[in-house]
Coordinates of C-alpha atoms in Angstrom, one line a residue:
M1 CA 69.0 200.1 91.7
P2 CA 65.5 199.8 92.9
E3 CA 64.1 200.9 89.5
H4 CA 66.2 198.3 87.7
T5 CA 65.1 195.5 90.1
S6 CA 61.5 196.4 89.6
Q7 CA 61.9 196.4 85.9
D8 CA 63.6 192.9 86.0
E9 CA 60.8 191.5 88.1
H10 CA 58.2 192.8 85.6
V11 CA 60.1 191.2 82.7
T12 CA 60.4 187.8 84.6
T13 CA 56.7 187.9 85.5
G14 CA 55.8 188.6 81.8
R15 CA 57.8 185.7 80.7
R16 CA 56.1 183.4 83.2
L17 CA 52.7 184.5 82.0
R18 CA 53.6 184.0 78.4
R19 CA 54.9 180.5 79.2
S20 CA 51.8 179.7 81.1
D21 CA 49.6 180.9 78.3
G22 CA 51.6 178.9 75.8
A23 CA 51.3 175.7 77.9
S24 CA 47.6 176.3 78.3
G25 CA 47.2 176.8 74.6
L26 CA 49.1 173.6 73.8
C27 CA 47.0 171.7 76.3
L28 CA 43.8 173.0 74.8
L29 CA 45.1 172.2 71.3
R30 CA 46.0 168.6 72.4
W31 CA 42.5 168.0 73.9
T32 CA 40.9 169.5 70.8
C33 CA 42.8 167.1 68.6
T34 CA 42.0 164.2 70.9
L35 CA 38.3 164.9 70.9
G36 CA 38.5 165.4 67.1
L37 CA 39.9 161.8 66.8
A38 CA 37.0 160.5 68.8
A39 CA 34.5 162.4 66.7
L40 CA 36.2 161.1 63.5
A41 CA 36.2 157.6 64.8
L42 CA 32.5 157.8 65.6
G43 CA 31.8 159.2 62.2
A44 CA 33.8 156.5 60.4
Q45 CA 32.0 153.8 62.4
A46 CA 28.6 155.3 61.6
Q47 CA 29.5 155.4 57.9
A48 CA 30.5 151.7 57.9
L49 CA 27.3 150.8 59.7
R50 CA 25.3 152.9 57.3
L51 CA 26.7 151.1 54.3
V52 CA 25.7 147.8 55.8
I53 CA 22.2 148.8 57.0
Q54 CA 21.2 150.7 53.8
S55 CA 22.1 148.0 51.4
E56 CA 18.7 146.5 50.6
A57 CA 19.5 144.9 47.3
W58 CA 20.9 141.4 47.4
D59 CA 22.5 139.4 44.7
A60 CA 22.1 135.7 45.2
P61 CA 23.8 133.5 42.6
P62 CA 22.3 130.1 42.0
G63 CA 23.3 127.7 44.7
G64 CA 25.3 130.5 46.5
V65 CA 25.0 132.7 49.5
A66 CA 23.3 136.1 49.3
V67 CA 25.8 139.0 49.2
P68 CA 24.9 142.7 49.6
L69 CA 25.5 144.9 46.5
A70 CA 27.3 147.4 48.7
S71 CA 31.0 146.9 48.3
M72 CA 32.4 145.1 51.2
S73 CA 35.7 146.6 50.5
A74 CA 34.3 150.1 51.3
V75 CA 32.7 148.8 54.5
L76 CA 36.0 147.2 55.6
A77 CA 37.9 150.4 54.7
W78 CA 35.6 152.6 56.8
Q79 CA 35.9 150.0 59.6
A80 CA 39.7 150.1 59.4
V81 CA 39.7 153.9 59.5
A82 CA 37.4 153.8 62.6
A83 CA 39.7 151.3 64.3
L84 CA 42.8 153.3 63.7
L85 CA 41.2 156.5 64.9
A86 CA 39.8 154.8 67.9
G87 CA 43.3 153.4 68.7
G88 CA 44.8 156.8 68.4
F89 CA 42.2 158.5 70.6
T90 CA 42.5 155.8 73.3
T91 CA 46.3 156.1 73.3
C92 CA 46.1 159.9 73.8
V93 CA 43.7 159.6 76.8
L94 CA 45.5 156.8 78.5
P95 CA 47.8 157.5 81.5
A96 CA 51.4 158.4 80.7
S97 CA 52.6 155.0 81.9
Y98 CA 50.5 153.2 79.3
R99 CA 51.4 155.3 76.3
R100 CA 54.8 153.7 75.9
R101 CA 53.1 150.3 75.3
R102 CA 52.5 149.8 71.6
G103 CA 50.3 146.9 72.3
A104 CA 47.6 149.2 73.7
F105 CA 47.0 150.9 70.4
W106 CA 46.7 147.7 68.4
H107 CA 44.6 146.1 71.1
I108 CA 42.0 148.8 70.9
A109 CA 42.2 149.0 67.1
L110 CA 41.6 145.2 66.7
I111 CA 38.7 145.2 69.1
T112 CA 37.1 148.1 67.2
F113 CA 37.7 146.5 63.8
F114 CA 36.4 143.0 64.6
L115 CA 33.5 144.2 66.7
P116 CA 31.7 146.8 64.5
G117 CA 29.8 149.2 66.7
A118 CA 30.1 147.1 69.8
G119 CA 33.8 147.4 70.1
L120 CA 33.9 151.2 69.9
S121 CA 31.0 151.4 72.4
V122 CA 32.8 149.1 74.9
V123 CA 36.1 151.2 74.6
L124 CA 34.3 154.5 75.0
G125 CA 32.2 153.1 77.9
V126 CA 35.3 151.9 79.8
L127 CA 37.0 155.3 79.3
L128 CA 33.8 157.1 80.5
I129 CA 33.6 154.8 83.6
G130 CA 37.2 155.5 84.4
Y131 CA 36.6 159.3 84.1
L132 CA 33.4 159.3 86.3
F133 CA 34.9 157.0 88.9
P134 CA 38.6 157.9 89.3
P135 CA 40.8 155.9 91.6
P136 CA 41.3 157.2 95.2
S137 CA 43.8 159.9 95.5
E138 CA 45.6 158.1 98.3
V139 CA 46.6 155.2 96.1
L140 CA 50.4 155.4 95.5
V141 CA 51.8 155.3 92.0
A142 CA 53.5 152.0 91.3
G143 CA 57.2 152.3 90.6
R144 CA 60.2 150.1 89.9
V145 CA 62.0 148.8 93.0
T146 CA 65.7 148.2 92.8
P147 CA 66.4 144.4 93.5
P148 CA 68.3 143.7 96.7
G149 CA 72.0 142.8 96.3
F150 CA 73.6 139.6 97.5
I151 CA 76.2 140.0 100.1
S152 CA 78.4 136.9 99.9
H153 CA 80.3 137.3 103.2
L154 CA 77.0 137.2 105.2
V155 CA 76.2 133.6 104.1
A156 CA 78.5 132.1 106.7
R157 CA 76.4 133.7 109.4
V158 CA 73.2 131.9 108.2
R159 CA 72.4 128.8 110.3
H160 CA 68.9 127.9 108.9
G161 CA 68.0 126.4 105.5
A162 CA 71.3 124.6 105.1
G163 CA 69.8 122.1 102.7
M164 CA 68.4 124.8 100.4
R165 CA 71.7 126.7 100.4
L166 CA 73.6 123.5 99.5
R167 CA 71.0 122.8 96.8
A168 CA 71.4 126.3 95.4
R169 CA 75.2 125.9 95.2
L170 CA 74.9 122.6 93.4
R171 CA 72.3 123.9 90.9
N172 CA 74.5 126.8 90.0
L173 CA 76.2 125.4 86.9
H174 CA 78.3 128.6 86.5
G175 CA 79.8 128.2 89.9
E176 CA 83.3 127.0 90.6
R177 CA 83.8 123.2 90.3
D178 CA 85.6 122.9 93.7
D179 CA 82.8 124.8 95.5
R180 CA 80.1 122.5 94.0
V181 CA 82.1 119.4 94.9
A182 CA 82.5 120.7 98.5
A183 CA 78.8 121.4 98.6
L184 CA 78.0 117.8 97.5
V185 CA 80.3 116.4 100.1
S186 CA 78.5 118.5 102.8
V187 CA 75.2 117.2 101.6
Q188 CA 76.0 113.8 103.2
A189 CA 75.4 115.4 106.6
L190 CA 71.7 116.0 105.8
P191 CA 69.0 113.3 106.3
S192 CA 69.3 110.4 103.9
R193 CA 66.0 111.1 102.2
V194 CA 67.2 114.6 101.3
T195 CA 70.7 113.5 100.4
S196 CA 69.4 110.9 97.9
E197 CA 67.0 113.3 96.3
I198 CA 69.8 115.9 95.7
A199 CA 72.3 113.3 94.5
R200 CA 69.8 111.8 92.0
D201 CA 69.2 115.2 90.4
L202 CA 73.0 115.4 89.8
L203 CA 73.4 112.1 88.0
A204 CA 73.2 114.0 84.7
D205 CA 75.5 116.9 85.8
P206 CA 77.9 118.2 83.1
V207 CA 80.8 118.1 85.6
E208 CA 82.3 114.6 85.8
E209 CA 83.5 114.9 89.4
V210 CA 80.0 116.0 90.6
R211 CA 78.3 113.2 88.6
L212 CA 80.6 110.5 89.9
L213 CA 80.4 111.7 93.5
A214 CA 76.6 111.8 93.3
Y215 CA 76.5 108.2 91.9
G216 CA 78.9 107.1 94.7
I217 CA 76.7 108.6 97.4
L218 CA 73.6 106.9 96.0
D219 CA 75.4 103.6 95.5
G220 CA 76.8 103.7 99.0
M221 CA 73.4 104.4 100.6
E222 CA 71.8 101.5 98.7
K223 CA 74.6 99.1 99.5
R224 CA 74.4 99.8 103.2
I225 CA 70.7 98.9 103.2
M226 CA 71.2 95.9 100.9
Q227 CA 73.9 94.5 103.2
Q228 CA 71.4 94.6 106.1
I229 CA 68.8 92.9 103.9
Y230 CA 71.1 90.1 103.0
A231 CA 72.0 89.6 106.7
M232 CA 68.3 89.6 107.7
R233 CA 67.5 87.1 104.9
D234 CA 70.1 84.7 106.4
R235 CA 68.5 85.1 109.8
R236 CA 65.1 84.4 108.3
A237 CA 66.3 81.3 106.6
A238 CA 68.0 80.1 109.8
A239 CA 65.0 80.8 112.0
Q240 CA 64.2 78.1 114.5
D241 CA 60.6 79.0 115.2
E242 CA 57.8 81.1 113.8
D243 CA 58.3 84.0 116.2
E244 CA 61.9 84.4 115.1
R245 CA 60.9 84.1 111.5
A246 CA 58.2 86.8 112.0
H247 CA 60.7 89.0 113.6
A248 CA 63.1 88.7 110.6
C249 CA 60.2 89.3 108.2
R250 CA 59.3 92.5 110.1
H251 CA 62.8 93.8 109.8
L252 CA 62.9 92.9 106.1
A253 CA 59.7 94.8 105.4
Q254 CA 61.1 97.8 107.1
L255 CA 64.4 97.6 105.3
Y256 CA 62.8 97.3 101.9
W257 CA 60.5 100.2 102.8
E258 CA 63.7 102.2 103.6
L259 CA 64.8 101.8 100.0
I260 CA 61.5 103.4 98.9
Y261 CA 61.5 106.1 101.6
Q262 CA 65.0 107.3 100.7
N263 CA 64.1 107.5 97.0
L264 CA 66.8 104.9 96.1
V265 CA 64.5 102.8 93.7
R266 CA 62.6 103.9 90.7
G267 CA 60.5 102.3 87.9
E268 CA 60.3 98.5 87.9
V269 CA 62.7 98.2 90.8
L270 CA 60.2 100.3 92.8
R271 CA 57.3 98.0 92.0
F272 CA 59.4 95.0 92.9
T273 CA 60.4 96.6 96.2
L274 CA 56.7 97.4 97.0
E275 CA 55.9 93.7 96.4
R276 CA 58.6 92.6 98.8
V277 CA 57.4 95.1 101.5
E278 CA 53.8 93.8 101.2
Q279 CA 54.9 90.2 101.2
F280 CA 57.1 90.4 104.4
A281 CA 54.5 92.6 106.1
R282 CA 51.8 90.0 105.5
D283 CA 54.1 87.2 106.6
T284 CA 54.6 89.1 109.9
L285 CA 50.9 89.7 110.4
E286 CA 50.2 86.0 110.0
Q287 CA 52.0 85.5 113.3
H288 CA 51.4 88.9 115.0
E289 CA 48.2 90.4 113.8
D290 CA 48.5 93.2 116.3
D291 CA 51.7 94.6 114.8
A292 CA 50.5 98.1 114.0
S293 CA 53.6 99.1 112.1
M294 CA 53.0 96.4 109.5
W295 CA 49.4 97.6 108.9
Y296 CA 50.9 101.1 108.5
L297 CA 53.4 99.9 105.9
L298 CA 50.7 98.1 104.0
G299 CA 48.6 101.4 104.0
R300 CA 51.6 103.4 102.7
C301 CA 52.2 100.8 99.9
A302 CA 48.5 101.0 98.9
L303 CA 48.7 104.8 98.7
L304 CA 51.7 104.4 96.3
R305 CA 49.6 102.0 94.2
E306 CA 46.8 104.6 94.3
T307 CA 44.2 102.3 95.9
P308 CA 42.8 104.6 98.5
D309 CA 40.0 102.3 99.8
V310 CA 42.5 99.5 100.6
A311 CA 44.9 102.1 102.1
E312 CA 42.3 103.5 104.4
M313 CA 41.4 100.0 105.6
Y314 CA 45.0 99.2 106.4
L315 CA 45.5 102.5 108.1
R316 CA 42.4 102.1 110.2
Q317 CA 43.7 98.7 111.3
A318 CA 46.9 100.3 112.4
Q319 CA 44.9 102.9 114.4
F320 CA 42.9 100.1 116.0
H321 CA 46.1 98.5 117.1
S322 CA 47.3 101.7 118.9
F323 CA 49.4 103.2 116.1
P324 CA 49.9 107.0 116.9
T325 CA 47.0 108.8 115.4
E326 CA 48.9 112.0 114.6
R327 CA 51.1 110.0 112.3
L328 CA 48.1 108.4 110.6
L329 CA 46.0 111.5 109.9
P330 CA 48.2 112.8 107.0
W331 CA 48.0 109.5 105.2
L332 CA 44.3 109.2 105.9
A333 CA 43.9 112.6 104.4
E334 CA 46.0 111.4 101.4
A335 CA 43.6 108.5 100.9
A336 CA 40.6 110.9 101.0
F337 CA 42.4 113.2 98.5
Q338 CA 42.8 110.3 96.1
K339 CA 39.1 109.6 96.4
R340 CA 38.4 113.3 95.8
R341 CA 36.8 113.6 99.2
Y342 CA 38.2 117.1 99.7
D343 CA 35.8 117.9 102.6
R344 CA 37.2 114.8 104.4
V345 CA 40.8 116.1 103.7
A346 CA 40.0 119.3 105.5
Q347 CA 38.4 117.5 108.4
L348 CA 41.3 115.2 108.9
L349 CA 44.0 117.8 108.7
G350 CA 41.9 120.1 110.9
G351 CA 42.0 117.3 113.5
L352 CA 45.7 117.1 113.1
G353 CA 46.1 120.8 113.9
A354 CA 43.7 120.6 116.8
S355 CA 45.5 117.6 118.3
A356 CA 48.8 119.4 118.0
K357 CA 47.5 122.5 119.8
G358 CA 45.8 120.4 122.5
A359 CA 48.8 118.3 123.4
R360 CA 51.3 120.1 125.6
G361 CA 54.5 120.7 123.7
A362 CA 53.3 119.0 120.5
T363 CA 53.6 120.8 117.3
T364 CA 52.8 119.8 113.7
S365 CA 55.9 118.9 111.7
P366 CA 57.3 121.7 109.5
A367 CA 56.6 119.6 106.4
M368 CA 52.9 119.3 107.3
Q369 CA 52.3 122.9 108.4
P370 CA 51.8 124.4 104.9
A371 CA 49.2 121.6 104.0
V372 CA 47.4 122.1 107.3
R373 CA 47.2 125.8 106.8
F374 CA 45.9 125.4 103.2
W375 CA 43.1 123.0 104.0
T376 CA 42.0 124.5 107.3
R377 CA 42.1 128.2 106.7

């Protein structure tokens, strides 16, 4: 038994040595062929350049352009051979993850073909640099990561991002109709500005129930504000003195601004509503010049009209009349942005972040935090 075991071990060892020798031979043959492709590519490129350089006779027809007597077809043929050989050589020496990409071969071949001499030099130079300066050994090889799965029964436990989850359910055109209708009904619990934006996006929805419900939501929101506007107009018409009239004008400016703020007006209606806000705000300021909220509304309207100088003047007036500075800084930064004063934008938003940190319990609004981080980092 020991003799047979020793004989089997010798046979196994011999097979392993033969396999190792065969693998080494194949590897050597492969590298020999690869270097042969490089040498042939250099030779073909040199032949193409030689035909161009050595052509000293020129044939210039009357009124034409001088053309070398050497056949351009031969030059292009040698250049094409050099390009194909260079593409094959580069494909062989690329890492295994790149060899599956067919675009690598044609990319190198086209560079070599359209840049005689220079293209092949660049390609070989890049390969030489990669060989002389290899990447660190601790760098991990990139791999494909399995995308995470969606666990539907865990959605009920999520309490944050309700608006985004409802928006995702409404945008899923392949979802069940009843689920989308229920999501649209739940949207009404969100702030009016968010609700109107979501409902307006659904006015062209292919599902009729969703489309009609979205229109009903927008129409209901607009009617509620318009009813208050009609009532305040009657109070303005029936005002007994200038103070009561200014008080009605102040509420009318705020109500018309609410239509703009909640995205309930677009196009020509938006421009008309802006005019009404500005008119009632100025009527209020004629009687109460220290009304900071009206200066603030005028500044917001000027920003919508893209007149940053006027907007900054109005906002500064609001600040002079004790309007909260932390509410003015973002709009002053908006005015500076429209004037392309980007250094001023960073300075104003930096002051907003500093004031939020300095005040006890004060924090920048979540909507403003990304903008503050972008301009102050």
